[in-house]
């Protein structure tokens, strides 16, 4: 049977002045086409369905439509887990009822994860939603003292699945985590929040396939695990990156990345004001423009925006070369403090420094986040 693995839809995410809805709709059309063409038997979404727990009605309607099409119209089981951006209880509302209709949503981690059985029981899918180590300590009190970090917590959760799984089946895990060695993008910066450590990939051993979410760049993590990546380029560091889904064939557990069409992409361009205005090819994309013969003041920005409705970042003559996060390596990102990251973000987005008030709010938010980890 064919299974499609996708993740990090981030419905409700916003760019400077809008949302990504038309891009997300284009992705879904491509997904439905692929399901029909390849006679796909199941779809897995590895977390971050929504960009936050408080997204607007449009984002909820979009996921509702996707679930209705996949499970209802196409009759294909759809397994969804909560990522760190999702609000687990909201995402998994009515899960008992919905599973009868083929929509299997897992919000909070449970001790005994019931697999979703497919293909007459030949394939078992274990949904493992995003979790922190305290949740695992609470679920496995007898192993509380073995759990010192997120790595230990993953080992306990995955060992528990390994102990009970039927090895005559194809065993697939859906998980939302940052695996060691994965290459990050700018839109993954929330991954690094609170210096959440990476998890070593040996926690994934013995599974036939691990469908990962959390990192937005599609990539393999060892022979039996992949990040499908996000369906849309959500940051300029993803410029030029193909977006799509992973198609798995359970006959031999081979898997291949299938790129899907994108409605709009991130593009960076540089030139004189006149040269840039003449670039009709850029009109329908999210842009970062560098004007070489003018200061990019409000007036220049307004004139450019008239021509380019999806203009996000304008840099002009006299602005210092961007040292934004998009140009940082993973190693550099790992050495930056949370406040450094905030500073760079505000410099890149607004060409200014964080105010005292913003800093105070940021520190308060980070303190709460750390408490929750
Ligand atoms: Mn994500």
Short mmCIF file of C-alpha atoms and ligand atoms in Angstrom, two decimals:
data_model
loop_
_atom_site.label_atom_id
_atom_site.label_comp_id
_atom_site.label_asym_id
_atom_site.label_seq_id
_atom_site.Cartn_x
_atom_site.Cartn_y
_atom_site.Cartn_z
CA UNK A 1 0.00 0.00 0.00
CA UNK A 2 1.09 3.58 -0.66
CA UNK A 3 1.24 6.02 2.23
CA UNK A 4 1.89 9.77 2.01
CA UNK A 5 3.84 11.52 4.76
CA UNK A 6 3.48 15.28 5.19
CA UNK A 7 3.98 17.71 8.10
CA UNK A 8 4.23 21.31 9.29
CA UNK A 9 1.25 22.74 7.46
CA UNK A 10 1.20 25.73 9.82
CA UNK A 11 -2.28 26.82 8.79
CA UNK A 12 -2.90 30.33 10.07
CA UNK A 13 0.74 31.41 9.77
CA UNK A 14 1.13 35.04 8.72
CA UNK A 15 3.73 36.87 6.68
CA UNK A 16 4.17 40.65 6.86
CA UNK A 17 0.65 41.66 5.85
CA UNK A 18 -1.19 38.48 5.00
CA UNK A 19 -1.49 34.73 5.38
CA UNK A 20 -0.38 31.84 3.19
CA UNK A 21 -3.84 30.47 2.51
CA UNK A 22 -3.69 30.37 -1.31
CA UNK A 23 -0.32 28.58 -1.15
CA UNK A 24 -1.69 26.07 1.34
CA UNK A 25 -4.75 25.48 -0.86
CA UNK A 26 -2.49 24.88 -3.87
CA UNK A 27 -0.55 22.32 -1.84
CA UNK A 28 -3.75 20.53 -0.84
CA UNK A 29 -4.91 20.34 -4.47
CA UNK A 30 -1.59 18.73 -5.37
CA UNK A 31 -1.96 16.34 -2.44
CA UNK A 32 -5.46 15.24 -3.52
CA UNK A 33 -4.25 14.72 -7.10
CA UNK A 34 -1.41 12.53 -5.86
CA UNK A 35 -3.74 10.51 -3.62
CA UNK A 36 -5.95 9.78 -6.65
CA UNK A 37 -3.12 9.11 -9.09
CA UNK A 38 -1.15 6.78 -6.82
CA UNK A 39 -4.22 5.20 -5.19
CA UNK A 40 -2.83 6.11 -1.81
CA UNK A 41 -4.09 4.09 1.16
CA UNK A 42 -3.32 6.49 4.02
CA UNK A 43 -2.01 9.99 4.76
CA UNK A 44 0.15 10.92 7.79
CA UNK A 45 0.60 14.48 9.07
CA UNK A 46 3.50 14.71 11.54
CA UNK A 47 2.47 17.78 13.53
CA UNK A 48 2.11 21.55 13.35
CA UNK A 49 -1.20 21.44 11.54
CA UNK A 50 -1.80 24.95 12.84
CA UNK A 51 0.68 27.73 13.45
CA UNK A 52 -0.70 28.32 16.94
CA UNK A 53 -3.49 27.35 19.31
CA UNK A 54 -5.35 30.57 18.54
CA UNK A 55 -5.50 30.67 14.74
CA UNK A 56 -8.45 32.31 13.00
CA UNK A 57 -11.56 30.76 11.51
CA UNK A 58 -10.02 30.61 7.99
CA UNK A 59 -7.28 28.26 9.16
CA UNK A 60 -9.74 25.99 10.94
CA UNK A 61 -11.99 25.90 7.87
CA UNK A 62 -8.99 24.96 5.72
CA UNK A 63 -8.09 21.95 7.88
CA UNK A 64 -11.75 20.99 8.09
CA UNK A 65 -11.95 20.97 4.29
CA UNK A 66 -8.73 18.96 4.00
CA UNK A 67 -9.96 16.30 6.44
CA UNK A 68 -13.37 16.18 4.73
CA UNK A 69 -11.73 15.67 1.33
CA UNK A 70 -9.13 13.11 2.43
CA UNK A 71 -11.33 10.99 4.72
CA UNK A 72 -14.78 11.77 3.32
CA UNK A 73 -14.52 12.19 -0.44
CA UNK A 74 -11.40 10.13 -1.07
CA UNK A 75 -12.11 7.60 1.69
CA UNK A 76 -8.48 7.54 2.85
CA UNK A 77 -7.51 7.17 6.54
CA UNK A 78 -5.71 10.27 7.83
CA UNK A 79 -3.41 10.09 10.88
CA UNK A 80 -2.58 13.44 12.48
CA UNK A 81 -0.44 14.28 15.53
CA UNK A 82 -0.07 17.55 17.43
CA UNK A 83 3.23 19.40 16.97
CA UNK A 84 4.69 22.00 19.32
CA UNK A 85 2.68 24.72 17.57
CA UNK A 86 -0.65 22.95 18.00
CA UNK A 87 -2.88 23.17 21.04
CA UNK A 88 -3.27 19.43 21.76
CA UNK A 89 -6.81 19.37 23.22
CA UNK A 90 -8.24 21.68 20.58
CA UNK A 91 -6.64 19.73 17.74
CA UNK A 92 -7.88 16.41 19.10
CA UNK A 93 -11.44 17.52 19.94
CA UNK A 94 -14.02 14.77 19.15
CA UNK A 95 -11.23 12.32 18.37
CA UNK A 96 -13.24 9.29 19.44
CA UNK A 97 -16.06 10.13 17.05
CA UNK A 98 -13.74 11.19 14.25
CA UNK A 99 -11.67 8.01 14.29
CA UNK A 100 -14.79 6.17 13.16
CA UNK A 101 -14.73 8.36 10.06
CA UNK A 102 -11.05 7.64 9.37
CA UNK A 103 -9.57 10.78 10.95
CA UNK A 104 -7.16 9.67 13.70
CA UNK A 105 -5.96 12.67 15.71
CA UNK A 106 -3.50 12.37 18.57
CA UNK A 107 -3.19 15.48 20.77
CA UNK A 108 -1.51 14.57 24.07
CA UNK A 109 0.95 11.77 24.59
CA UNK A 110 -0.47 8.62 26.17
CA UNK A 111 1.36 5.78 27.87
CA UNK A 112 -0.04 2.96 25.75
CA UNK A 113 -0.25 4.30 22.24
CA UNK A 114 -2.82 2.37 20.24
CA UNK A 115 -1.62 1.90 16.66
CA UNK A 116 -3.88 2.72 13.73
CA UNK A 117 -4.04 -0.54 11.76
CA UNK A 118 -4.06 -0.34 7.98
CA UNK A 119 -4.11 -2.78 5.10
CA UNK A 120 -5.97 -5.46 7.04
CA UNK A 121 -3.52 -5.23 9.95
CA UNK A 122 -0.35 -5.60 7.86
CA UNK A 123 0.66 -2.02 8.72
CA UNK A 124 0.59 -0.41 12.18
CA UNK A 125 0.93 3.37 12.56
CA UNK A 126 1.90 4.67 16.02
CA UNK A 127 1.03 8.36 16.45
CA UNK A 128 3.44 10.04 18.91
CA UNK A 129 2.45 13.68 19.45
CA UNK A 130 4.95 16.33 20.57
CA UNK A 131 5.78 16.01 24.31
CA UNK A 132 8.13 17.29 26.98
CA UNK A 133 10.04 15.18 29.47
CA UNK A 134 7.75 16.01 32.39
CA UNK A 135 4.81 14.47 30.60
CA UNK A 136 6.83 11.28 30.11
CA UNK A 137 7.87 11.24 33.79
CA UNK A 138 4.21 11.49 34.77
CA UNK A 139 3.15 8.71 32.38
CA UNK A 140 6.03 6.40 33.37
CA UNK A 141 6.50 6.99 37.13
CA UNK A 142 8.54 3.79 37.47
CA UNK A 143 11.16 5.29 35.11
CA UNK A 144 11.05 8.82 36.50
CA UNK A 145 14.68 8.66 37.68
CA UNK A 146 15.95 7.51 34.27
CA UNK A 147 14.53 10.57 32.53
CA UNK A 148 16.94 13.51 32.73
CA UNK A 149 16.34 15.14 29.37
CA UNK A 150 14.32 14.98 26.18
CA UNK A 151 16.58 12.27 24.77
CA UNK A 152 15.86 9.96 27.74
CA UNK A 153 12.16 10.76 27.45
CA UNK A 154 12.13 9.74 23.79
CA UNK A 155 13.95 6.53 24.61
CA UNK A 156 11.33 5.61 27.22
CA UNK A 157 8.40 6.37 24.90
CA UNK A 158 9.86 4.55 21.88
CA UNK A 159 11.14 1.60 23.97
CA UNK A 160 7.60 1.15 25.26
CA UNK A 161 6.29 0.95 21.68
CA UNK A 162 9.09 -1.45 20.69
CA UNK A 163 8.25 -3.76 23.60
CA UNK A 164 4.63 -4.17 22.59
CA UNK A 165 4.68 -3.91 18.80
CA UNK A 166 4.02 -6.93 16.61
CA UNK A 167 7.16 -7.34 14.54
CA UNK A 168 5.38 -9.29 11.81
CA UNK A 169 3.71 -6.01 10.84
CA UNK A 170 5.15 -2.97 9.09
CA UNK A 171 5.61 -0.63 12.04
CA UNK A 172 5.47 3.07 11.30
CA UNK A 173 5.88 5.86 13.86
CA UNK A 174 4.68 9.44 13.37
CA UNK A 175 6.67 11.87 15.52
CA UNK A 176 7.39 15.58 15.96
CA UNK A 177 10.97 16.10 17.15
CA UNK A 178 14.36 17.60 16.31
CA UNK A 179 16.72 14.76 15.44
CA UNK A 180 20.48 15.23 15.70
CA UNK A 181 22.09 16.20 12.44
CA UNK A 182 18.97 17.66 10.81
CA UNK A 183 19.56 20.89 8.84
CA UNK A 184 17.42 23.79 10.05
CA UNK A 185 15.73 26.69 8.27
CA UNK A 186 14.92 30.14 9.60
CA UNK A 187 11.29 29.19 10.12
CA UNK A 188 12.53 26.41 12.41
CA UNK A 189 13.90 28.94 14.88
CA UNK A 190 11.15 28.10 17.34
CA UNK A 191 12.70 24.64 17.40
CA UNK A 192 15.64 26.17 19.20
CA UNK A 193 13.53 27.99 21.76
CA UNK A 194 14.73 27.30 25.27
CA UNK A 195 17.66 25.43 23.70
CA UNK A 196 15.50 22.35 23.30
CA UNK A 197 18.13 19.68 22.67
CA UNK A 198 18.22 17.44 19.64
CA UNK A 199 17.35 13.79 20.04
CA UNK A 200 19.78 11.15 18.81
CA UNK A 201 18.47 9.00 16.01
CA UNK A 202 19.11 5.67 17.71
CA UNK A 203 15.76 6.16 19.49
CA UNK A 204 14.26 5.34 16.07
CA UNK A 205 15.80 1.89 15.68
CA UNK A 206 13.68 -1.18 14.77
CA UNK A 207 10.85 0.80 13.20
CA UNK A 208 10.20 0.23 9.52
CA UNK A 209 9.66 3.93 8.95
CA UNK A 210 9.52 7.08 11.09
CA UNK A 211 7.50 9.96 9.63
CA UNK A 212 9.03 13.06 11.19
CA UNK A 213 7.78 16.60 11.49
CA UNK A 214 9.27 19.76 13.10
CA UNK A 215 12.01 20.63 10.59
CA UNK A 216 10.83 22.44 7.48
CA UNK A 217 13.51 21.25 5.10
CA UNK A 218 12.73 17.85 3.54
CA UNK A 219 15.50 15.38 4.34
CA UNK A 220 16.37 11.84 5.28
CA UNK A 221 17.49 11.07 8.83
CA UNK A 222 19.11 7.70 8.48
CA UNK A 223 17.71 4.89 6.36
CA UNK A 224 14.32 4.53 8.07
CA UNK A 225 13.31 8.13 8.87
CA UNK A 226 12.50 11.30 6.93
CA UNK A 227 11.35 14.82 7.43
CA UNK A 228 8.79 15.55 4.73
CA UNK A 229 9.27 19.30 5.33
CA UNK A 230 6.63 22.02 5.19
CA UNK A 231 4.38 22.33 2.12
CA UNK A 232 5.17 26.03 1.66
CA UNK A 233 8.40 28.05 1.81
CA UNK A 234 7.77 29.85 5.10
CA UNK A 235 11.13 31.67 5.32
CA UNK A 236 13.75 33.14 3.00
CA UNK A 237 16.22 30.49 4.09
CA UNK A 238 13.95 28.03 2.25
CA UNK A 239 14.34 29.94 -1.04
CA UNK A 240 14.82 27.51 -3.93
CA UNK A 241 13.80 24.53 -1.75
CA UNK A 242 11.40 22.00 -3.29
CA UNK A 243 8.30 21.31 -1.22
CA UNK A 244 6.19 18.17 -1.30
CA UNK A 245 5.47 14.90 0.49
CA UNK A 246 7.19 11.56 1.05
CA UNK A 247 5.57 8.58 -0.63
CA UNK A 248 6.12 5.26 1.11
CA UNK A 249 5.47 1.86 -0.43
CA UNK A 250 4.80 -0.66 2.32
CA UNK A 251 5.55 -3.59 -0.02
CA UNK A 252 9.28 -2.98 0.44
CA UNK A 253 9.24 0.15 2.67
CA UNK A 254 10.97 2.17 -0.06
CA UNK A 255 10.26 5.90 0.15
CA UNK A 256 10.70 8.79 -2.21
CA UNK A 257 10.22 12.55 -1.93
CA UNK A 258 7.57 13.78 -4.38
CA UNK A 259 7.75 17.54 -5.07
CA UNK A 260 4.38 19.29 -5.42
CA UNK A 261 3.57 22.53 -7.27
CA UNK A 262 3.84 25.77 -5.27
CA UNK A 263 1.52 28.73 -5.71
CA UNK A 264 4.18 31.25 -4.69
CA UNK A 265 7.82 31.11 -3.64
CA UNK A 266 10.31 33.19 -1.65
CA UNK A 267 12.65 35.16 -3.92
CA UNK A 268 15.54 37.50 -3.24
CA UNK A 269 16.51 40.02 -5.93
CA UNK A 270 18.97 42.90 -6.16
CA UNK A 271 19.25 45.82 -8.61
CA UNK A 272 18.65 49.50 -9.16
CA UNK A 273 15.19 50.81 -8.46
CA UNK A 274 14.41 50.91 -12.20
CA UNK A 275 15.77 47.41 -12.78
CA UNK A 276 13.68 45.97 -9.97
CA UNK A 277 10.49 47.68 -11.14
CA UNK A 278 10.99 46.03 -14.55
CA UNK A 279 11.08 42.53 -13.03
CA UNK A 280 7.56 41.41 -13.91
CA UNK A 281 8.58 37.81 -13.16
CA UNK A 282 8.79 38.63 -9.44
CA UNK A 283 5.31 40.06 -9.13
CA UNK A 284 3.60 36.97 -7.81
CA UNK A 285 6.21 35.89 -5.24
CA UNK A 286 7.18 36.70 -1.65
CA UNK A 287 10.07 39.06 -2.08
CA UNK A 288 13.18 40.31 -0.38
CA UNK A 289 14.50 43.17 -2.50
CA UNK A 290 17.83 44.98 -2.28
CA UNK A 291 17.80 48.38 -3.96
CA UNK A 292 21.33 49.36 -4.98
CA UNK A 293 20.84 53.01 -5.97
CA UNK A 294 18.46 54.39 -3.35
CA UNK A 295 17.85 54.56 0.35
CA UNK A 296 14.87 52.26 0.97
CA UNK A 297 12.72 54.80 2.79
CA UNK A 298 8.98 54.58 3.23
CA UNK A 299 8.27 56.18 -0.13
CA UNK A 300 10.51 53.78 -2.05
CA UNK A 301 8.97 50.85 -0.18
CA UNK A 302 5.46 52.06 -1.01
CA UNK A 303 6.32 52.41 -4.71
CA UNK A 304 7.79 48.92 -4.78
CA UNK A 305 4.86 47.49 -2.92
CA UNK A 306 2.50 48.85 -5.53
CA UNK A 307 4.30 46.78 -8.14
CA UNK A 308 4.98 43.80 -5.85
CA UNK A 309 2.04 43.01 -3.56
CA UNK A 310 3.97 40.24 -1.76
CA UNK A 311 7.02 42.32 -0.87
CA UNK A 312 8.22 41.38 2.60
CA UNK A 313 11.70 42.85 3.09
CA UNK A 314 13.26 45.89 1.43
CA UNK A 315 16.89 46.73 1.88
CA UNK A 316 18.38 49.86 0.32
CA UNK A 317 21.60 51.71 -0.37
CA UNK A 318 23.24 52.54 2.92
CA UNK A 319 21.56 49.75 4.87
CA UNK A 320 24.18 47.44 6.20
CA UNK A 321 24.45 44.01 4.70
CA UNK A 322 21.85 41.83 6.36
CA UNK A 323 23.22 39.60 9.09
CA UNK A 324 19.81 38.09 9.57
CA UNK A 325 19.09 34.60 10.80
CA UNK A 326 18.62 33.42 7.26
CA UNK A 327 22.38 33.61 6.72
CA UNK A 328 23.33 31.89 9.97
CA UNK A 329 24.51 28.34 10.10
CA UNK A 330 23.03 25.83 12.51
CA UNK A 331 26.23 25.96 14.57
CA UNK A 332 25.99 29.76 14.85
CA UNK A 333 22.32 29.54 15.73
CA UNK A 334 23.11 27.09 18.51
CA UNK A 335 25.56 29.51 20.11
CA UNK A 336 23.16 32.48 20.09
CA UNK A 337 21.16 33.36 23.17
CA UNK A 338 17.40 33.79 22.91
CA UNK A 339 17.84 37.55 23.19
CA UNK A 340 20.42 37.57 20.38
CA UNK A 341 17.89 35.81 18.19
CA UNK A 342 15.19 38.35 19.08
CA UNK A 343 17.62 41.20 18.37
CA UNK A 344 18.50 39.81 14.94
CA UNK A 345 14.86 39.17 14.12
CA UNK A 346 13.85 42.76 14.96
CA UNK A 347 16.86 44.17 13.09
CA UNK A 348 15.99 42.13 10.01
CA UNK A 349 12.25 42.74 10.06
CA UNK A 350 12.00 46.31 11.31
CA UNK A 351 15.57 47.62 10.98
CA UNK A 352 15.54 48.66 14.63
CA UNK A 353 16.45 47.48 18.12
CA UNK A 354 14.05 45.84 20.58
CA UNK A 355 12.60 48.37 23.05
CA UNK A 356 12.90 47.89 26.81
CA UNK A 357 9.22 47.00 26.91
CA UNK A 358 9.60 44.39 24.17
CA UNK A 359 12.62 42.93 25.95
CA UNK A 360 10.71 42.69 29.24
CA UNK A 361 7.78 40.94 27.55
CA UNK A 362 10.17 38.62 25.73
CA UNK A 363 11.98 37.66 28.96
CA UNK A 364 8.69 36.98 30.67
CA UNK A 365 7.53 34.80 27.76
CA UNK A 366 10.80 32.86 27.71
CA UNK A 367 10.65 32.27 31.46
CA UNK A 368 7.16 30.81 31.07
CA UNK A 369 8.28 28.70 28.16
CA UNK A 370 11.17 27.28 30.18
CA UNK A 371 8.82 26.42 33.01
CA UNK A 372 6.62 24.54 30.58
CA UNK A 373 9.49 22.52 29.05
MN1 LIG B 1 6.81 23.41 12.21
#
